[in-house]
Amino acid sequence: MSLELKFEETIAHDQRIEPRDWVPDAYRSTMVRMIAQHAHSEIIGMQPEGNWITRAPSLRRKAILLAKVQDEAGHGLYLYSAAETLGADRGELTEKLIAGKQKYSSIFNYPTLTFADVGVIGWLVDGAAICNQVPLCRSSYGPYARAMIRICKEESFHQRQGYELLMTMMRGTPEQREMVQEAVNRWWWPSLMMFGPPDADSSHTAQSMAWKVKRHTNDELRQRFVDMTVPQAEALGVTLPDPELKWNAARGHHDFGEIDWAEFKQVVSGNGPCNAQRVAHRKAAHDDGAWVREAAAAHARKIDERQRSAA
Amino acid sequence: MSSDWPLYEVFVRGKRGLNHVHVGSLHAADDEMALHHARDLYTRRNEGVSIWVVKAADITASSPDEKDPFFAPSGDKVYRHPTFYDIPDNVPHM
Ligand SMILES: [Fe+2]
Ligand SMILES: [Fe+2]
């Protein structure tokens, strides 16, 4: 059986592709692109929330936020680990991110202006991420699917801590309630953009679905997210900032207004409110850590030599 | 750059009575750092009671092909399975 045929049969039988299996070059590059972009999103995604760690209003909130941001670092590392099984080099991926040659989710280019943003990110941004990620647990590439299973287990804490934070604020003063509503107003539309361009304009969707690396289209997942979120917003007592949002009994789904795709394109192409800051911060962290990485490597070498000469 | 640090594969025993299972990989300067990183990365929620780390370069693996002739010796030995043997239904506990 030809290698190509075997690959296609594995996919057709819903079996997983594993490291070192022969795969078409295009599958490999698609997976590396997807996984790297996902890993970068987790790592860059630490910044907007990390912004509030030192100013969290209580020790309890600070401990929770630290744990959440640490989880995102972990998610990034699980994913870099999966990308490496395809022959990608971790250091190179970081360099591509810093050089702007690989993307990350557009959502993290928006600023976190108040502490309510921490709650709204957990609720909406992690909520949207869960919608995206749950089907990826069945992605055809084994290491990616397994990383997604670990990640999904941890995301539930992220969403719940955010929602609980918002419930607490909604029980507070009128100013606090207003702060929550204002944060929801800013994050709602960017959250819907997290699912990517509409199916008609999505260049990668068809091939990714055929290879079963993706299981649903962008629009399907976006609709699912809207339907899940509407009752949560009601329970919280906030309004989602879309006058066209309403239940459509015939479709069995909520209708919602047109997304500003021009804004999405601007943010994706580097002109969002925080793009430059996010990448500069990542670069500074990487550069500032260079001496630590070098020192640890030198120490390990020295110990190794000492043990060799003693033996 | 992290890739100057060798790649380690990580195996975690979830609880007593279970085998260590491969969970992923990480980079570290040396074995001890690899253990610490593995703890921080793969057992943040009590997922493990024991961790093994091993340099990826030190692992010897069979070819990825499951139909590889390497596995042929076990392919034709049906007599290694209990179902190969006919035992009458009236013989109990077998
Ligand atoms: Fe995450
Ligand atoms: Fe998260």
XYZ file of C-alpha atoms and ligand atoms in Angstrom:
407
model
C 0.000 0.000 0.000
C 1.342 3.433 -0.869
C 2.180 5.779 1.985
C -0.399 8.280 0.811
C -3.123 5.654 0.729
C -2.234 4.436 4.190
C -2.412 7.966 5.544
C -5.824 8.460 3.982
C -7.077 5.143 5.316
C -5.976 6.007 8.830
C -7.946 9.261 8.623
C -10.970 7.569 7.025
C -11.089 5.001 9.856
C -11.019 7.813 12.401
C -7.699 6.598 13.725
C -5.040 8.986 14.944
C -1.946 10.017 13.065
C 1.050 9.580 15.371
C 4.553 11.110 15.354
C 6.902 9.584 12.777
C 3.985 8.366 10.619
C 4.380 9.371 7.023
C 2.136 12.386 6.314
C 1.794 14.621 3.242
C 3.918 17.781 3.512
C 0.785 19.911 3.447
C -0.685 18.044 6.431
C 2.524 18.529 8.379
C 2.731 22.248 7.615
C -0.980 22.747 8.364
C -0.615 21.023 11.724
C 2.531 22.962 12.624
C 0.823 26.223 11.653
C -2.317 25.379 13.660
C -0.515 24.106 16.740
C 2.061 26.907 16.776
C -0.628 29.549 16.390
C -2.533 27.935 19.229
C 0.590 27.711 21.434
C 1.466 31.354 20.762
C -2.093 32.371 21.695
C -1.783 30.682 25.077
C 1.553 32.377 25.770
C 0.562 35.851 24.547
C -2.780 35.338 26.295
C -0.979 35.456 29.658
C -0.328 39.172 29.194
C -3.778 40.821 29.312
C -4.672 39.014 32.539
C -1.152 39.034 33.957
C -1.585 42.795 33.875
C -3.899 42.514 36.907
C -2.046 40.022 39.114
C -0.306 42.659 41.228
C -3.506 44.662 41.553
C -6.025 41.909 42.249
C -8.446 43.164 44.910
C -7.893 40.302 47.383
C -5.437 37.541 48.140
C -8.063 35.015 47.037
C -8.462 36.672 43.631
C -4.707 37.015 43.275
C -4.098 33.328 43.968
C -6.833 32.346 41.492
C -5.529 34.675 38.792
C -1.952 33.467 39.269
C -3.095 29.859 38.922
C -5.099 30.713 35.814
C -2.243 32.532 34.116
C 0.126 29.714 35.070
C -2.283 27.260 33.422
C -2.124 29.281 30.205
C 1.671 28.995 30.285
C 1.194 25.249 30.703
C -1.198 25.114 27.745
C 1.382 26.863 25.598
C 4.015 24.323 26.631
C 1.789 21.263 26.000
C 1.212 22.635 22.523
C 4.842 23.466 21.742
C 5.582 19.913 22.844
C 2.999 18.624 20.320
C 4.444 20.840 17.564
C 7.898 19.400 18.227
C 6.649 15.881 17.457
C 6.169 17.141 13.879
C 9.784 18.216 13.662
C 9.243 21.882 14.542
C 11.879 23.508 16.737
C 10.559 25.274 19.833
C 13.139 28.050 19.737
C 12.403 28.689 16.089
C 8.678 28.930 16.766
C 9.306 31.589 19.410
C 11.517 33.481 16.988
C 8.819 33.360 14.320
C 6.277 34.719 16.793
C 8.578 37.560 17.767
C 9.345 38.322 14.125
C 5.617 38.463 13.352
C 5.866 35.492 10.964
C 3.372 33.392 12.904
C 0.058 34.554 14.287
C -1.798 34.256 17.561
C -5.446 34.819 18.402
C -6.591 38.378 17.651
C -8.452 38.550 20.981
C -5.272 39.142 22.974
C -4.597 42.409 21.175
C -7.290 44.156 23.201
C -6.409 45.913 26.476
C -7.656 44.944 29.955
C -8.830 48.271 31.337
C -10.520 47.237 34.598
C -10.572 44.242 36.924
C -13.971 43.298 35.478
C -12.055 42.437 32.298
C -10.448 39.544 34.171
C -13.908 38.126 34.831
C -15.180 38.757 31.328
C -12.106 37.138 29.785
C -12.672 34.019 31.875
C -16.351 33.911 30.999
C -16.338 34.904 27.308
C -12.800 34.402 26.023
C -12.159 31.111 27.791
C -15.773 30.185 27.025
C -15.175 30.725 23.306
C -11.881 28.857 23.579
C -13.722 25.885 25.129
C -16.198 25.859 22.209
C -13.283 25.801 19.805
C -11.227 23.287 21.732
C -13.651 20.562 22.753
C -14.003 19.245 19.170
C -10.226 19.444 18.759
C -9.906 16.677 21.369
C -10.838 14.425 18.410
C -8.373 16.009 16.004
C -6.700 13.477 13.720
C -3.217 14.335 14.976
C -2.727 12.293 18.163
C -0.361 14.558 20.143
C -2.532 17.611 19.407
C -5.721 15.797 20.415
C -4.106 14.618 23.660
C -2.835 18.113 24.479
C -6.363 19.424 23.894
C -7.816 16.893 26.340
C -5.491 18.137 29.085
C -6.256 21.736 28.189
C -10.031 21.305 28.128
C -9.969 19.764 31.602
C -8.293 22.928 32.895
C -10.395 25.442 30.951
C -13.504 24.725 32.951
C -11.863 26.254 36.040
C -10.956 29.313 33.946
C -14.475 29.948 32.816
C -16.062 29.326 36.193
C -13.676 31.576 38.124
C -14.421 34.367 35.645
C -18.168 33.963 35.890
C -18.032 33.775 39.686
C -15.934 36.946 39.778
C -18.581 38.717 37.677
C -21.441 37.410 39.850
C -19.641 38.823 42.873
C -19.280 42.216 41.201
C -22.923 42.176 40.077
C -23.945 41.767 43.725
C -21.868 44.868 44.573
C -22.372 48.592 44.020
C -24.006 50.216 40.959
C -20.494 51.278 39.876
C -19.308 47.685 39.995
C -22.290 46.508 37.964
C -21.611 49.231 35.442
C -17.990 48.144 35.261
C -19.087 44.601 34.386
C -21.497 45.795 31.699
C -18.862 48.064 30.210
C -16.351 45.195 30.052
C -18.965 42.943 28.407
C -19.618 45.666 25.830
C -15.943 45.784 24.903
C -15.278 42.031 24.819
C -18.440 40.624 23.206
C -17.641 41.313 19.566
C -13.936 40.438 19.755
C -15.000 37.141 21.397
C -17.211 36.330 18.406
C -14.257 37.074 16.127
C -12.228 34.384 17.923
C -13.910 31.751 15.755
C -12.237 33.196 12.687
C -13.599 34.550 9.422
C -17.021 33.442 8.121
C -16.992 30.058 6.390
C -17.317 31.664 2.964
C -13.982 33.477 3.476
C -12.090 30.842 5.431
C -9.248 29.610 3.270
C -8.196 26.640 5.417
C -11.493 25.188 6.636
C -12.303 22.751 3.809
C -8.924 20.998 3.802
C -8.744 20.974 7.620
C -12.163 19.333 7.814
C -11.213 16.730 5.199
C -8.148 15.828 7.248
C -10.267 15.841 10.414
C -7.874 18.235 12.111
C -10.925 20.474 12.500
C -14.373 19.039 13.143
C -16.730 22.017 12.749
C -16.719 25.185 10.677
C -16.079 28.630 12.170
C -19.710 29.680 11.777
C -21.054 26.502 13.409
C -18.870 27.030 16.460
C -19.699 30.737 16.640
C -23.418 29.939 16.610
C -22.951 27.351 19.346
C -21.113 29.930 21.472
C -23.841 32.558 21.044
C -26.556 30.056 21.964
C -24.640 28.947 25.066
C -23.836 32.470 26.210
C -27.235 34.170 25.968
C -28.773 32.402 29.006
C -25.529 32.921 30.960
C -25.745 36.665 30.292
C -29.353 36.669 31.463
C -28.478 34.844 34.667
C -25.697 37.344 35.275
C -27.947 40.317 34.573
C -25.942 41.907 31.768
C -26.954 42.864 28.240
C -24.992 41.595 25.257
C -24.305 44.659 23.080
C -26.169 43.544 19.966
C -29.653 44.956 19.217
C -30.190 42.268 16.574
C -29.581 39.406 18.980
C -32.800 37.404 19.339
C -34.126 33.863 19.432
C -35.180 32.472 16.083
C -37.636 29.662 16.762
C -37.624 28.505 13.134
C -33.866 27.980 13.151
C -33.704 26.874 16.769
C -30.814 29.292 17.220
C -30.202 32.916 18.104
C -29.851 35.385 15.263
C -27.159 37.971 15.783
C -25.832 41.104 14.105
C -23.111 41.486 11.519
C -19.544 41.244 12.852
C -17.200 44.089 11.934
C -14.836 42.053 9.773
C -12.896 45.154 8.793
C -11.868 45.531 12.436
C -10.941 41.851 12.579
C -8.698 42.202 9.522
C -7.026 45.256 11.014
C -6.283 43.468 14.294
C -5.087 40.279 12.585
C -2.783 42.235 10.321
C -1.077 43.895 13.273
C -3.032 47.104 13.799
C -5.054 46.227 16.892
C -4.793 48.338 20.042
C -2.064 46.199 21.669
C -0.345 44.159 18.918
C 2.978 45.993 19.122
C 2.985 45.946 22.927
C 2.216 42.208 23.142
C 4.995 41.172 20.777
C 7.489 43.630 22.275
C 6.748 42.246 25.740
C 7.219 38.666 24.558
C 10.504 39.627 22.910
C 11.742 41.416 26.040
C 10.878 38.398 28.219
C 12.707 36.118 25.795
C 15.763 38.382 25.579
C 15.877 38.983 29.328
C 15.788 35.235 29.928
C 18.730 34.506 27.636
C 21.377 34.698 30.359
C 19.387 32.319 32.572
C 19.115 29.764 29.808
C 22.813 30.080 29.025
C 23.864 29.895 32.683
C 21.767 26.785 33.302
C 23.222 25.109 30.227
C 26.775 26.013 31.311
C 26.101 24.665 34.809
C 24.734 21.414 33.402
C 27.799 21.047 31.172
C 30.148 21.630 34.091
C 28.412 19.059 36.307
C 28.446 16.589 33.453
C 32.210 17.063 32.911
C 32.932 16.766 36.617
C 31.007 13.494 36.810
C 32.792 12.152 33.742
C 36.271 12.931 35.101
C 35.355 11.433 38.491
C 34.174 8.204 36.888
C 17.062 29.606 23.229
C 15.192 26.753 24.872
C 16.191 24.365 22.111
C 19.755 24.520 23.410
C 18.395 22.574 26.349
C 17.808 18.914 25.526
C 14.319 17.519 25.044
C 13.022 15.227 27.794
C 10.051 12.884 27.617
C 7.886 12.793 30.739
C 6.123 9.789 32.290
C 3.742 10.120 35.218
C 2.292 7.536 37.591
C -1.205 8.820 38.324
C -1.595 6.872 41.551
C -0.317 3.793 43.276
C -1.211 0.664 41.362
C -0.933 2.281 37.921
C 1.920 2.272 35.440
C 3.820 5.379 34.499
C 2.251 6.829 31.358
C 3.817 9.131 28.802
C 2.283 12.599 29.114
C 4.432 14.844 26.925
C 7.806 16.461 26.746
C 9.730 19.516 27.884
C 13.149 21.104 27.646
C 15.529 21.369 30.586
C 19.218 21.998 31.146
C 19.691 18.847 33.220
C 17.850 15.890 34.754
C 16.986 17.619 37.987
C 15.554 20.662 36.260
C 13.597 18.345 33.980
C 11.973 16.749 37.053
C 11.057 20.125 38.504
C 9.655 21.376 35.225
C 7.714 18.144 34.795
C 6.163 18.607 38.230
C 5.165 22.193 37.439
C 3.919 21.416 33.960
C 2.212 18.042 34.226
C 1.100 17.677 37.857
C -0.428 21.018 38.851
C -3.581 19.261 40.061
C -2.290 16.144 41.806
C -2.158 14.209 38.548
C 0.832 12.228 39.723
C 2.606 10.548 42.624
C 5.780 9.699 40.707
C 7.522 11.149 37.653
C 10.132 9.744 35.305
C 12.003 11.984 32.900
C 14.300 10.653 30.214
C 16.266 12.444 27.519
C 14.431 11.920 24.238
C 17.797 11.175 22.605
C 18.223 8.160 24.914
C 15.013 6.450 23.813
C 15.266 3.620 21.306
C 12.006 3.113 19.440
C 10.633 0.629 16.951
C 9.579 1.927 13.568
C 6.230 3.742 13.654
C 4.731 1.265 11.191
C 2.325 -1.054 13.003
C 2.418 -3.498 10.080
C 6.187 -3.611 10.310
C 7.701 -7.135 9.911
C 9.274 -6.422 13.296
C 5.929 -7.375 14.840
C 5.401 -10.398 12.576
C 6.612 -13.041 15.087
C 3.441 -12.588 17.174
C 1.114 -12.428 14.178
C 0.728 -16.157 13.519
C 0.699 -17.557 17.040
C -2.987 -17.887 17.687
C -2.255 -20.639 20.229
C -1.050 -17.913 22.616
C -4.666 -16.852 23.135
C -7.131 -18.681 25.388
C -9.800 -18.655 22.691
C -7.654 -21.031 20.595
C -8.693 -23.944 22.835
C -12.050 -25.714 22.677
C -13.281 -26.685 26.106
C -16.749 -28.260 26.508
C -19.382 -25.970 28.069
C -19.981 -28.366 30.968
C -16.476 -27.854 32.334
C -16.832 -25.154 35.008
C -14.543 -22.256 35.980
C -12.380 -22.249 32.863
Fe -5.644 28.083 27.664
Fe -7.901 29.378 29.645
